[in-house]
Amino acid sequence: MQNPAFLEFLDRLGMVPLFAHHPACKYYHNHIIWIGKVPLCLGCSMMACGIASGIWLLPHLGFMRVLPFSALLCLGVLLYIPAVFQVWIQFKPYKILARFLLGISVVFLGYAGTWLTPWSLGGWILKVGFLAVFYTVWNLTLAIRSQYSTSPCQHCPEGRFPVCSYTIPRIPRLVNKYLSESDGSNPDADEFVKALQSVYGKKLVP
């Protein structure tokens, strides 16, 4: 079933807004923020804002800059913690804050762990150790999110992406395009598309 026309059909069926990373439907309201009519991924956009804010804050840290690098490192860890609990706390304002703080945390941790550590042999050992721990914790966090976070699609009453109320309006157009380009050499793909057409779309091609 993996011919180019069918792959394009599946790709367009499952297409989501470029910067949203999720279907821009009401069931994903907790994962998306809107700037006017443009949907944005809440997690990515808030983390990007946090990173930008963290970079802006670095020259203004004041007394923190004269403390041992471990002080800023500890602050970075504290700012990271809300993002861990955000897996279970699906309250949108909390998610916005947690992801924003995560962005600041990444900047503070990176600055403390790679720049403020001594530039001696011992310091280089600390830098490498920091990067190893950072990489491990980052992947562990992603694993926790993957295991415990739930997708809105799991209990959606209007189908399951990519075949749901969000994508159904595009099915007739995609079916029309696919069948007009298909040469009949892939009967399994043709039958699959026609089945979608019979259930969800209008017959646009004779």
XYZ file of C-alpha atoms in Angstrom:
206
model
C 0.000 0.000 0.000
C 3.049 2.258 0.109
C 2.866 3.958 -3.292
C 3.606 7.712 -3.553
C -0.017 8.732 -4.156
C -1.232 6.787 -1.131
C 1.557 8.117 1.080
C 0.596 11.644 0.041
C -3.045 10.860 0.810
C -2.169 9.688 4.331
C 0.177 12.616 4.872
C -2.465 15.173 3.924
C -5.148 13.352 5.886
C -3.045 13.593 9.046
C -1.816 17.133 8.426
C -1.974 19.563 11.343
C -1.154 23.295 11.448
C 2.587 23.840 11.101
C 3.220 25.429 14.492
C 0.451 23.660 16.408
C 1.855 20.104 16.293
C -1.653 18.925 17.241
C -5.085 18.953 15.630
C -6.476 22.454 16.110
C -9.819 21.247 17.442
C -11.729 21.892 20.651
C -10.535 18.645 22.206
C -6.923 19.828 22.043
C -7.690 23.198 23.637
C -5.383 22.300 26.525
C -2.464 21.755 24.151
C -2.848 24.828 21.960
C -2.824 28.585 22.341
C -4.192 30.908 19.690
C -2.584 34.091 18.415
C -5.461 35.561 16.487
C -6.468 32.793 14.102
C -3.095 31.038 14.263
C -2.889 27.964 16.524
C 0.427 27.379 18.290
C 1.670 24.423 20.297
C 1.358 25.500 23.929
C 4.373 23.520 25.105
C 6.767 24.605 22.370
C 5.714 28.250 22.280
C 5.817 28.701 26.054
C 9.174 26.963 26.284
C 10.524 29.187 23.504
C 9.290 32.245 25.415
C 10.969 30.892 28.537
C 14.266 30.369 26.728
C 14.145 33.896 25.323
C 13.347 35.276 28.779
C 16.124 33.229 30.362
C 18.675 34.573 27.894
C 17.441 38.107 28.571
C 17.682 37.554 32.340
C 21.269 36.277 32.357
C 22.917 39.739 32.349
C 20.516 40.853 35.097
C 21.070 38.076 37.626
C 22.881 40.435 39.971
C 24.094 38.693 43.119
C 23.509 35.259 41.544
C 26.476 35.876 39.247
C 28.928 36.092 42.144
C 27.616 32.983 43.892
C 29.042 29.518 43.116
C 27.782 28.003 39.873
C 25.932 25.449 41.989
C 23.528 28.177 43.186
C 22.300 28.919 39.661
C 22.295 25.187 38.972
C 19.959 24.625 41.934
C 17.711 27.447 40.763
C 17.534 25.813 37.335
C 16.539 22.495 38.904
C 13.795 24.184 40.948
C 12.422 25.836 37.814
C 12.441 22.453 36.056
C 10.367 20.599 38.678
C 6.927 22.046 37.706
C 7.354 20.572 34.211
C 7.551 17.071 35.694
C 4.257 17.457 37.560
C 2.671 18.994 34.485
C 2.296 15.453 33.119
C -0.443 14.906 35.708
C -1.656 18.482 36.208
C -3.524 19.245 32.995
C -4.724 22.672 34.104
C -3.983 24.978 31.192
C -2.676 28.001 33.170
C -0.385 25.650 35.101
C 0.866 24.119 31.842
C 1.633 27.569 30.466
C 3.601 28.486 33.589
C 5.390 25.119 33.822
C 6.560 25.193 30.207
C 7.633 28.826 30.508
C 9.692 28.021 33.604
C 11.139 24.985 31.831
C 12.511 27.263 29.127
C 14.167 29.495 31.724
C 15.445 26.391 33.497
C 17.189 25.115 30.371
C 19.025 28.430 29.967
C 20.058 28.675 33.621
C 21.171 25.046 33.759
C 23.100 25.310 30.521
C 24.766 28.554 31.583
C 25.688 27.259 35.034
C 26.734 23.795 33.916
C 28.809 24.713 30.876
C 29.947 28.320 31.358
C 30.162 29.080 35.074
C 31.942 25.848 35.924
C 35.742 26.276 36.183
C 37.821 26.114 33.011
C 40.293 23.759 34.646
C 40.653 20.008 34.206
C 38.291 19.470 37.109
C 35.912 21.986 35.589
C 35.867 20.126 32.285
C 35.000 16.953 34.153
C 32.103 18.849 35.738
C 30.985 20.148 32.340
C 30.979 16.687 30.776
C 29.248 15.273 33.838
C 26.603 17.990 33.664
C 25.914 17.293 29.985
C 25.605 13.563 30.694
C 23.183 14.149 33.574
C 21.211 16.726 31.575
C 20.866 14.307 28.651
C 19.801 11.471 30.951
C 17.232 13.542 32.853
C 15.838 14.998 29.624
C 15.265 11.543 28.148
C 13.873 10.250 31.438
C 11.403 13.138 31.470
C 10.322 12.323 27.920
C 9.870 8.674 28.914
C 7.680 9.670 31.876
C 5.587 11.907 29.632
C 5.216 9.119 27.097
C 4.118 6.628 29.747
C 1.737 8.733 31.802
C 0.376 11.443 29.519
C -2.865 10.705 27.679
C -3.944 11.925 24.278
C -7.313 13.686 23.907
C -7.910 11.287 21.007
C -8.181 8.324 23.380
C -11.600 9.324 24.677
C -12.753 11.614 21.896
C -16.440 11.073 21.018
C -15.882 12.277 17.437
C -13.414 9.701 16.145
C -9.702 9.251 16.478
C -7.182 11.330 14.586
C -6.508 11.153 11.667
C -10.074 9.973 11.010
C -12.282 12.221 13.108
C -14.486 15.292 12.942
C -11.362 17.425 12.461
C -10.272 15.660 9.269
C -13.577 14.396 7.838
C -14.263 17.654 5.930
C -11.057 17.171 3.931
C -11.699 13.519 3.015
C -13.850 14.144 -0.120
C -11.206 16.455 -1.596
C -8.362 14.052 -0.785
C -10.277 11.065 -2.143
C -11.020 12.970 -5.323
C -7.345 13.811 -5.772
C -6.125 10.300 -4.997
C -8.559 8.502 -7.304
C -7.814 10.916 -10.130
C -4.104 10.084 -9.824
C -4.340 6.359 -9.084
C -3.489 4.024 -11.956
C -5.112 1.024 -10.274
C -1.797 -0.715 -9.642
C -2.341 -0.698 -5.894
C -5.760 -2.257 -5.254
C -5.346 -2.396 -1.469
C -4.749 1.342 -1.286
C -7.620 2.009 -3.697
C -9.999 -0.079 -1.594
C -8.923 1.666 1.595
C -9.515 5.109 0.099
C -12.855 4.077 -1.378
C -13.918 2.683 1.996
C -13.185 6.045 3.609
C -15.090 7.706 0.807
C -18.138 5.495 1.297
C -18.245 6.141 5.040
C -17.168 9.766 5.337
C -17.197 11.426 1.950
C -19.247 12.133 -1.108
C -18.544 10.296 -4.317
C -16.804 12.973 -6.308
C -15.192 10.758 -8.933
C -17.237 8.406 -11.164
